Amino acid sequence: MSSKLTLAIGGVAAVLMLALAGILLIVVSGGGGDKGDSGPSASKTADDASDSGPAASGELRIRGDDPLFLDPAVIQDAGSAFYAVEIFSGLVRLDKDLQLQPDVAERWDVSPDGKTYTFYIDPKATFHDGRPVLAGDVKASWERALSPDTASVVAENFLGDIVGAKDLSRGRADAISGVRVVDDGTLEVTIDAPKQYFLYKLAYTTAFIVDTEQITANPRRWTQKPNGTGPFKLKEWKLGERLVLEAYDRHHLGAPKLKTVRVELSGGSALVAYEDGDIDVTGVGLDDLERIQDPSDALNDEYQTVQRQSVDYIGFNVNTPPFDDPKVRQAFALAVDREKIAEVILKSAIPVATGVLPPGVPGYTPTEKTYPYDPERAKQLLSESKYADNLGEITLAESGAGATVGPTTEAIIQYWKDNLGVDVQIQQAESATFFDDIDEGRYQMFHLGWIMDYPDPEDILDILFHSKSRQNSTRYSNAEVDAKLEQARTEADTEKRLALYQEIEKIVIDDAAWMPMFFDVGHVLVKPYVKNYIFPPLVIEKFRDVEVNR
């Protein structure tokens, strides 16, 4: 979510195994990185939006989970963002091809020096209660997101390029000096340097517009019925039972074709519910994958695979013994046969990660950059480390509340025991607690994942590995990496910029701050009467054009 999809989800980083769990199908994206300009903003049309048409009709039924949050300012997980992108919106949006398109801003201009953006608010844009969206609402929403009172871990990552944003988030100011309301329909935003990725950040939920008047009047309960600006309203949310989205027919980009989205939040087999006709879209779990892939199976015609821009990994807290010694981290990475786990346990359903950057993200290369399986080298490095005689107690943390761990985790800890003689304990925590503890650096080692929030390598390498980033959950610090990250932020030449990120990726992997495990491919089923249901590689708004004709 940033994608923290974690074996949990999320930063919004996100965990990989959702597709294989067969419940909520979440996607996150990564793509190009050309300098933002007024090109896509010249026209209000978008490839998946219409300005007029018949009233919304039909209901889409899916399975899912309760969102952890419905406040766009604090969302770090893909599961929450899945709903927020439908209920709320920002100045700009990403379309199904991950191209920037106008949203609440019908157009924008960029100054010759690339530092000042002038956004022109669509006069048709309204909140769900009919009140027009004004430039002041955008400014108020961003200042609320950055306020220390909101305690958003992600706000600086997405809004911190704006002049004065960090002064506000760190309590040195009470407003964003780089944001100026010219008039009700015009907003001027000044950033600290020209940056290719700035507009992409405004497509993430942290930059979305909220009704601050509603929040002030009802600060504790406003998310139960948020007054958003997105194509769908939150009609109903019964915790653990169901969540229903209803079309906002007066949306400025045109009324959605779909009337309602009904998300069943209860347990049970999603595939059974799909076969019984109770839901219209589902993921396919490992136990059923071979059957569904058989061309003779009745469901095979409804089966498809989806490439997602996400990476599953084990992170090491480099400030906590024994992982403050890089030789220990490297030994742990060398001791696990990821290829065998992917083949035997995951049935080759997803590929082994070749690095930090997932496929589809600019700068990605298929060249293997991670540590190979080499148990002898692993033993040697461990014996050379300063903890050779006393590793102490070691715990791997992951999101979950079950009495047992999954087979992938079991295999990983068995490799460590067999090859290093280390008994690793598992610590599970409920998702919200897990993310809080990750942010606070409370874990020695953790199993997580990252779904790209926007299509640029800055979204993962800068956010997770710069020593000053608030989402640097491994507490990794490398002066050379920091310098290269800062250089890449303002490098105008795309080829040179991507080369910098590739150099950074190699350093981070060599230092073994991460143990990249798998990239993500989703396995899904869609009923033939469902039209225009897309599976983008990122979490973006996608229900507007869906049609259901049972």
PDB file of C-alpha atoms in Angstrom, residues 236-455:
ATOM      1  CA  GLU A 236     -23.438  -0.680   5.276  1.00  0.00           C
ATOM      2  CA  TRP A 237     -20.662  -2.174   7.359  1.00  0.00           C
ATOM      3  CA  LYS A 238     -21.371  -4.858   9.926  1.00  0.00           C
ATOM      4  CA  LEU A 239     -18.099  -5.995  11.428  1.00  0.00           C
ATOM      5  CA  GLY A 240     -17.356  -9.601  10.560  1.00  0.00           C
ATOM      6  CA  GLU A 241     -20.552  -9.964   8.513  1.00  0.00           C
ATOM      7  CA  ARG A 242     -20.746  -7.783   5.418  1.00  0.00           C
ATOM      8  CA  LEU A 243     -19.753  -4.496   3.854  1.00  0.00           C
ATOM      9  CA  VAL A 244     -21.845  -2.932   1.093  1.00  0.00           C
ATOM     10  CA  LEU A 245     -20.794  -0.184  -1.316  1.00  0.00           C
ATOM     11  CA  GLU A 246     -23.475   1.709  -3.234  1.00  0.00           C
ATOM     12  CA  ALA A 247     -22.985   3.733  -6.414  1.00  0.00           C
ATOM     13  CA  TYR A 248     -22.801   7.508  -6.085  1.00  0.00           C
ATOM     14  CA  ASP A 249     -24.840   8.460  -9.141  1.00  0.00           C
ATOM     15  CA  ARG A 250     -23.728  12.105  -9.110  1.00  0.00           C
ATOM     16  CA  HIS A 251     -20.014  11.334  -9.304  1.00  0.00           C
ATOM     17  CA  HIS A 252     -18.077  13.893 -11.311  1.00  0.00           C
ATOM     18  CA  LEU A 253     -16.593  11.226 -13.609  1.00  0.00           C
ATOM     19  CA  GLY A 254     -20.011   9.771 -14.308  1.00  0.00           C
ATOM     20  CA  ALA A 255     -22.303   7.342 -12.527  1.00  0.00           C
ATOM     21  CA  PRO A 256     -20.878   3.839 -12.010  1.00  0.00           C
ATOM     22  CA  LYS A 257     -22.494   1.100 -14.093  1.00  0.00           C
ATOM     23  CA  LEU A 258     -22.645  -1.141 -11.037  1.00  0.00           C
ATOM     24  CA  LYS A 259     -25.238  -0.357  -8.354  1.00  0.00           C
ATOM     25  CA  THR A 260     -23.751  -2.211  -5.379  1.00  0.00           C
ATOM     26  CA  VAL A 261     -20.720  -4.215  -4.303  1.00  0.00           C
ATOM     27  CA  ARG A 262     -21.533  -6.679  -1.537  1.00  0.00           C
ATOM     28  CA  VAL A 263     -18.560  -8.049   0.379  1.00  0.00           C
ATOM     29  CA  GLU A 264     -19.252 -11.026   2.615  1.00  0.00           C
ATOM     30  CA  LEU A 265     -16.888 -10.850   5.593  1.00  0.00           C
ATOM     31  CA  SER A 266     -17.711 -14.210   7.144  1.00  0.00           C
ATOM     32  CA  GLY A 267     -15.564 -17.330   6.909  1.00  0.00           C
ATOM     33  CA  GLY A 268     -16.002 -20.552   5.002  1.00  0.00           C
ATOM     34  CA  SER A 269     -14.668 -21.722   1.677  1.00  0.00           C
ATOM     35  CA  ALA A 270     -14.751 -18.983  -0.951  1.00  0.00           C
ATOM     36  CA  LEU A 271     -14.428 -21.535  -3.733  1.00  0.00           C
ATOM     37  CA  VAL A 272     -17.444 -23.473  -2.456  1.00  0.00           C
ATOM     38  CA  ALA A 273     -19.408 -20.216  -2.308  1.00  0.00           C
ATOM     39  CA  TYR A 274     -18.315 -19.475  -5.888  1.00  0.00           C
ATOM     40  CA  GLU A 275     -19.344 -22.927  -7.110  1.00  0.00           C
ATOM     41  CA  ASP A 276     -22.689 -22.572  -5.315  1.00  0.00           C
ATOM     42  CA  GLY A 277     -23.294 -19.268  -7.102  1.00  0.00           C
ATOM     43  CA  ASP A 278     -23.172 -17.163  -3.934  1.00  0.00           C
ATOM     44  CA  ILE A 279     -20.229 -14.997  -5.032  1.00  0.00           C
ATOM     45  CA  ASP A 280     -19.052 -13.843  -8.455  1.00  0.00           C
ATOM     46  CA  VAL A 281     -15.257 -13.574  -8.149  1.00  0.00           C
ATOM     47  CA  THR A 282     -12.781 -15.525  -6.043  1.00  0.00           C
ATOM     48  CA  GLY A 283      -9.171 -16.473  -5.693  1.00  0.00           C
ATOM     49  CA  VAL A 284      -8.048 -20.073  -6.032  1.00  0.00           C
ATOM     50  CA  GLY A 285      -6.195 -21.691  -3.150  1.00  0.00           C
ATOM     51  CA  LEU A 286      -3.295 -24.108  -3.532  1.00  0.00           C
ATOM     52  CA  ASP A 287      -5.382 -27.148  -2.676  1.00  0.00           C
ATOM     53  CA  ASP A 288      -7.705 -26.472  -5.626  1.00  0.00           C
ATOM     54  CA  LEU A 289      -5.263 -25.044  -8.135  1.00  0.00           C
ATOM     55  CA  GLU A 290      -4.371 -28.246  -9.977  1.00  0.00           C
ATOM     56  CA  ARG A 291      -8.042 -29.101 -10.482  1.00  0.00           C
ATOM     57  CA  ILE A 292      -8.957 -25.635 -11.764  1.00  0.00           C
ATOM     58  CA  GLN A 293      -5.982 -25.616 -14.150  1.00  0.00           C
ATOM     59  CA  ASP A 294      -7.169 -28.858 -15.748  1.00  0.00           C
ATOM     60  CA  PRO A 295      -8.802 -27.935 -19.101  1.00  0.00           C
ATOM     61  CA  SER A 296     -11.433 -30.614 -18.513  1.00  0.00           C
ATOM     62  CA  ASP A 297     -12.651 -28.976 -15.293  1.00  0.00           C
ATOM     63  CA  ALA A 298     -15.942 -27.103 -15.529  1.00  0.00           C
ATOM     64  CA  LEU A 299     -14.398 -23.958 -14.005  1.00  0.00           C
ATOM     65  CA  ASN A 300     -11.321 -23.836 -16.209  1.00  0.00           C
ATOM     66  CA  ASP A 301     -12.897 -21.417 -18.705  1.00  0.00           C
ATOM     67  CA  GLU A 302     -13.408 -18.941 -15.845  1.00  0.00           C
ATOM     68  CA  TYR A 303      -9.826 -19.214 -14.587  1.00  0.00           C
ATOM     69  CA  GLN A 304      -7.109 -16.616 -15.141  1.00  0.00           C
ATOM     70  CA  THR A 305      -3.772 -15.622 -13.680  1.00  0.00           C
ATOM     71  CA  VAL A 306      -2.839 -12.107 -12.636  1.00  0.00           C
ATOM     72  CA  GLN A 307       0.640 -10.603 -12.366  1.00  0.00           C
ATOM     73  CA  ARG A 308       0.975  -8.286  -9.387  1.00  0.00           C
ATOM     74  CA  GLN A 309       3.692  -5.876  -8.435  1.00  0.00           C
ATOM     75  CA  SER A 310       4.421  -7.182  -4.986  1.00  0.00           C
ATOM     76  CA  VAL A 311       7.195  -8.999  -3.181  1.00  0.00           C
ATOM     77  CA  ASP A 312       7.093 -11.295  -0.166  1.00  0.00           C
ATOM     78  CA  TYR A 313      10.124 -11.082   2.130  1.00  0.00           C
ATOM     79  CA  ILE A 314      11.663 -11.660   5.520  1.00  0.00           C
ATOM     80  CA  GLY A 315      13.019  -8.485   7.071  1.00  0.00           C
ATOM     81  CA  PHE A 316      15.822  -8.347   9.647  1.00  0.00           C
ATOM     82  CA  ASN A 317      15.948  -5.610  12.262  1.00  0.00           C
ATOM     83  CA  VAL A 318      19.574  -4.556  11.796  1.00  0.00           C
ATOM     84  CA  ASN A 319      19.633  -2.804  15.185  1.00  0.00           C
ATOM     85  CA  THR A 320      18.698  -5.917  17.143  1.00  0.00           C
ATOM     86  CA  PRO A 321      21.059  -8.802  18.006  1.00  0.00           C
ATOM     87  CA  PRO A 322      21.978 -11.059  16.360  1.00  0.00           C
ATOM     88  CA  PHE A 323      20.870  -9.374  13.128  1.00  0.00           C
ATOM     89  CA  ASP A 324      23.017  -6.319  13.703  1.00  0.00           C
ATOM     90  CA  ASP A 325      25.801  -8.530  12.305  1.00  0.00           C
ATOM     91  CA  PRO A 326      25.479  -8.773   8.482  1.00  0.00           C
ATOM     92  CA  LYS A 327      27.109 -12.212   8.516  1.00  0.00           C
ATOM     93  CA  VAL A 328      24.200 -13.558  10.563  1.00  0.00           C
ATOM     94  CA  ARG A 329      21.692 -12.057   8.136  1.00  0.00           C
ATOM     95  CA  GLN A 330      23.568 -13.473   5.165  1.00  0.00           C
ATOM     96  CA  ALA A 331      23.754 -16.904   6.805  1.00  0.00           C
ATOM     97  CA  PHE A 332      19.999 -16.954   7.354  1.00  0.00           C
ATOM     98  CA  ALA A 333      19.428 -16.006   3.716  1.00  0.00           C
ATOM     99  CA  LEU A 334      21.802 -18.666   2.381  1.00  0.00           C
ATOM    100  CA  ALA A 335      20.275 -21.406   4.540  1.00  0.00           C
ATOM    101  CA  VAL A 336      16.812 -21.454   2.905  1.00  0.00           C
ATOM    102  CA  ASP A 337      16.042 -23.196  -0.392  1.00  0.00           C
ATOM    103  CA  ARG A 338      13.397 -20.869  -1.793  1.00  0.00           C
ATOM    104  CA  GLU A 339      13.254 -22.729  -5.106  1.00  0.00           C
ATOM    105  CA  LYS A 340      12.316 -25.958  -3.342  1.00  0.00           C
ATOM    106  CA  ILE A 341       9.659 -24.229  -1.236  1.00  0.00           C
ATOM    107  CA  ALA A 342       8.144 -22.662  -4.358  1.00  0.00           C
ATOM    108  CA  GLU A 343       8.134 -25.964  -6.209  1.00  0.00           C
ATOM    109  CA  VAL A 344       6.987 -28.360  -3.498  1.00  0.00           C
ATOM    110  CA  ILE A 345       4.902 -26.325  -1.076  1.00  0.00           C
ATOM    111  CA  LEU A 346       3.612 -23.572  -3.352  1.00  0.00           C
ATOM    112  CA  LYS A 347       3.280 -25.921  -6.346  1.00  0.00           C
ATOM    113  CA  SER A 348       5.078 -23.458  -8.622  1.00  0.00           C
ATOM    114  CA  ALA A 349       2.080 -21.141  -8.346  1.00  0.00           C
ATOM    115  CA  ILE A 350       4.280 -18.098  -7.736  1.00  0.00           C
ATOM    116  CA  PRO A 351       7.860 -17.282  -8.768  1.00  0.00           C
ATOM    117  CA  VAL A 352      10.868 -16.955  -6.505  1.00  0.00           C
ATOM    118  CA  ALA A 353      11.935 -13.331  -6.069  1.00  0.00           C
ATOM    119  CA  THR A 354      15.080 -12.315  -7.929  1.00  0.00           C
ATOM    120  CA  GLY A 355      15.454  -9.063  -6.020  1.00  0.00           C
ATOM    121  CA  VAL A 356      13.580  -6.270  -4.261  1.00  0.00           C
ATOM    122  CA  LEU A 357      11.918  -4.678  -7.319  1.00  0.00           C
ATOM    123  CA  PRO A 358       8.966  -6.773  -8.577  1.00  0.00           C
ATOM    124  CA  PRO A 359       8.322  -7.444 -12.280  1.00  0.00           C
ATOM    125  CA  GLY A 360       6.672  -4.518 -14.049  1.00  0.00           C
ATOM    126  CA  VAL A 361       8.316  -1.882 -11.870  1.00  0.00           C
ATOM    127  CA  PRO A 362      10.759   0.364 -13.758  1.00  0.00           C
ATOM    128  CA  GLY A 363      14.282  -0.775 -12.966  1.00  0.00           C
ATOM    129  CA  TYR A 364      13.303  -4.422 -12.499  1.00  0.00           C
ATOM    130  CA  THR A 365      15.586  -6.982 -14.105  1.00  0.00           C
ATOM    131  CA  PRO A 366      15.108 -10.773 -14.140  1.00  0.00           C
ATOM    132  CA  THR A 367      18.765 -11.295 -13.232  1.00  0.00           C
ATOM    133  CA  GLU A 368      19.140 -13.208  -9.962  1.00  0.00           C
ATOM    134  CA  LYS A 369      20.435 -10.818  -7.307  1.00  0.00           C
ATOM    135  CA  THR A 370      19.558 -12.633  -4.083  1.00  0.00           C
ATOM    136  CA  TYR A 371      21.559 -15.126  -2.019  1.00  0.00           C
ATOM    137  CA  PRO A 372      21.483 -18.664  -3.476  1.00  0.00           C
ATOM    138  CA  TYR A 373      20.842 -21.752  -1.395  1.00  0.00           C
ATOM    139  CA  ASP A 374      24.253 -22.622   0.045  1.00  0.00           C
ATOM    140  CA  PRO A 375      24.048 -24.279   3.485  1.00  0.00           C
ATOM    141  CA  GLU A 376      27.814 -24.781   3.770  1.00  0.00           C
ATOM    142  CA  ARG A 377      28.529 -21.123   3.139  1.00  0.00           C
ATOM    143  CA  ALA A 378      25.735 -20.266   5.584  1.00  0.00           C
ATOM    144  CA  LYS A 379      27.381 -22.317   8.340  1.00  0.00           C
ATOM    145  CA  GLN A 380      30.740 -20.723   7.629  1.00  0.00           C
ATOM    146  CA  LEU A 381      29.384 -17.162   7.825  1.00  0.00           C
ATOM    147  CA  LEU A 382      27.546 -17.927  11.049  1.00  0.00           C
ATOM    148  CA  SER A 383      30.737 -19.333  12.572  1.00  0.00           C
ATOM    149  CA  GLU A 384      32.586 -16.144  11.573  1.00  0.00           C
ATOM    150  CA  SER A 385      29.979 -13.838  13.096  1.00  0.00           C
ATOM    151  CA  LYS A 386      30.316 -12.215  16.507  1.00  0.00           C
ATOM    152  CA  TYR A 387      27.376 -14.342  17.698  1.00  0.00           C
ATOM    153  CA  ALA A 388      28.895 -17.675  16.651  1.00  0.00           C
ATOM    154  CA  ASP A 389      28.868 -18.996  20.210  1.00  0.00           C
ATOM    155  CA  ASN A 390      25.631 -17.426  21.388  1.00  0.00           C
ATOM    156  CA  LEU A 391      22.899 -16.399  18.976  1.00  0.00           C
ATOM    157  CA  GLY A 392      20.423 -16.073  21.789  1.00  0.00           C
ATOM    158  CA  GLU A 393      16.693 -16.565  21.391  1.00  0.00           C
ATOM    159  CA  ILE A 394      15.416 -15.762  17.884  1.00  0.00           C
ATOM    160  CA  THR A 395      11.818 -15.042  16.940  1.00  0.00           C
ATOM    161  CA  LEU A 396      10.140 -14.610  13.554  1.00  0.00           C
ATOM    162  CA  ALA A 397       7.038 -12.405  13.719  1.00  0.00           C
ATOM    163  CA  GLU A 398       4.130 -12.599  11.309  1.00  0.00           C
ATOM    164  CA  SER A 399       0.536 -11.480  11.110  1.00  0.00           C
ATOM    165  CA  GLY A 400      -2.017 -14.026  12.235  1.00  0.00           C
ATOM    166  CA  ALA A 401      -3.889 -15.405  15.176  1.00  0.00           C
ATOM    167  CA  GLY A 402      -3.939 -19.112  14.463  1.00  0.00           C
ATOM    168  CA  ALA A 403      -2.623 -21.837  16.702  1.00  0.00           C
ATOM    169  CA  THR A 404      -0.410 -23.102  13.889  1.00  0.00           C
ATOM    170  CA  VAL A 405       1.714 -21.489  11.212  1.00  0.00           C
ATOM    171  CA  GLY A 406       1.482 -22.024   7.481  1.00  0.00           C
ATOM    172  CA  PRO A 407       3.532 -24.616   5.610  1.00  0.00           C
ATOM    173  CA  THR A 408       5.783 -21.985   3.999  1.00  0.00           C
ATOM    174  CA  THR A 409       6.801 -20.587   7.376  1.00  0.00           C
ATOM    175  CA  GLU A 410       7.259 -24.100   8.743  1.00  0.00           C
ATOM    176  CA  ALA A 411       9.614 -24.923   5.890  1.00  0.00           C
ATOM    177  CA  ILE A 412      11.669 -21.773   6.406  1.00  0.00           C
ATOM    178  CA  ILE A 413      12.235 -22.371  10.108  1.00  0.00           C
ATOM    179  CA  GLN A 414      13.024 -26.036   9.434  1.00  0.00           C
ATOM    180  CA  TYR A 415      15.777 -25.006   7.005  1.00  0.00           C
ATOM    181  CA  TRP A 416      17.262 -22.744   9.684  1.00  0.00           C
ATOM    182  CA  LYS A 417      17.186 -25.597  12.178  1.00  0.00           C
ATOM    183  CA  ASP A 418      18.657 -28.180   9.810  1.00  0.00           C
ATOM    184  CA  ASN A 419      21.352 -25.968   8.279  1.00  0.00           C
ATOM    185  CA  LEU A 420      22.246 -23.600  11.104  1.00  0.00           C
ATOM    186  CA  GLY A 421      21.166 -25.514  14.190  1.00  0.00           C
ATOM    187  CA  VAL A 422      18.897 -22.608  15.173  1.00  0.00           C
ATOM    188  CA  ASP A 423      15.467 -23.093  16.731  1.00  0.00           C
ATOM    189  CA  VAL A 424      13.433 -20.073  15.623  1.00  0.00           C
ATOM    190  CA  GLN A 425      10.227 -19.337  17.515  1.00  0.00           C
ATOM    191  CA  ILE A 426       7.127 -17.925  15.809  1.00  0.00           C
ATOM    192  CA  GLN A 427       5.326 -14.892  17.178  1.00  0.00           C
ATOM    193  CA  GLN A 428       1.924 -14.072  15.725  1.00  0.00           C
ATOM    194  CA  ALA A 429      -0.069 -10.901  16.226  1.00  0.00           C
ATOM    195  CA  GLU A 430      -3.409  -9.543  15.047  1.00  0.00           C
ATOM    196  CA  SER A 431      -2.911  -7.393  11.948  1.00  0.00           C
ATOM    197  CA  ALA A 432      -3.315  -3.926  13.476  1.00  0.00           C
ATOM    198  CA  THR A 433      -0.971  -4.786  16.359  1.00  0.00           C
ATOM    199  CA  PHE A 434       1.470  -6.380  13.938  1.00  0.00           C
ATOM    200  CA  PHE A 435       1.731  -3.217  11.847  1.00  0.00           C
ATOM    201  CA  ASP A 436       2.131  -1.030  14.927  1.00  0.00           C
ATOM    202  CA  ASP A 437       4.939  -3.231  16.209  1.00  0.00           C
ATOM    203  CA  ILE A 438       6.611  -3.231  12.785  1.00  0.00           C
ATOM    204  CA  ASP A 439       6.504   0.577  12.733  1.00  0.00           C
ATOM    205  CA  GLU A 440       7.975   0.749  16.218  1.00  0.00           C
ATOM    206  CA  GLY A 441      10.798  -1.683  15.407  1.00  0.00           C
ATOM    207  CA  ARG A 442       9.771  -4.154  18.099  1.00  0.00           C
ATOM    208  CA  TYR A 443      10.519  -7.308  16.121  1.00  0.00           C
ATOM    209  CA  GLN A 444      13.852  -9.057  15.622  1.00  0.00           C
ATOM    210  CA  MET A 445      12.787 -10.552  12.321  1.00  0.00           C
ATOM    211  CA  PHE A 446       9.453 -10.447  10.509  1.00  0.00           C
ATOM    212  CA  HIS A 447       7.643 -11.968   7.532  1.00  0.00           C
ATOM    213  CA  LEU A 448       5.972  -9.300   5.464  1.00  0.00           C
ATOM    214  CA  GLY A 449       5.279  -8.232   1.924  1.00  0.00           C
ATOM    215  CA  TRP A 450       5.100  -5.046  -0.109  1.00  0.00           C
ATOM    216  CA  ILE A 451       2.637  -4.129  -2.849  1.00  0.00           C
ATOM    217  CA  MET A 452       3.635  -1.119  -4.874  1.00  0.00           C
ATOM    218  CA  ASP A 453       1.545   1.994  -4.218  1.00  0.00           C
ATOM    219  CA  TYR A 454       2.475   3.774  -7.401  1.00  0.00           C
ATOM    220  CA  PRO A 455       4.557   2.840 -10.429  1.00  0.00           C
TER     221      PRO A 455
END
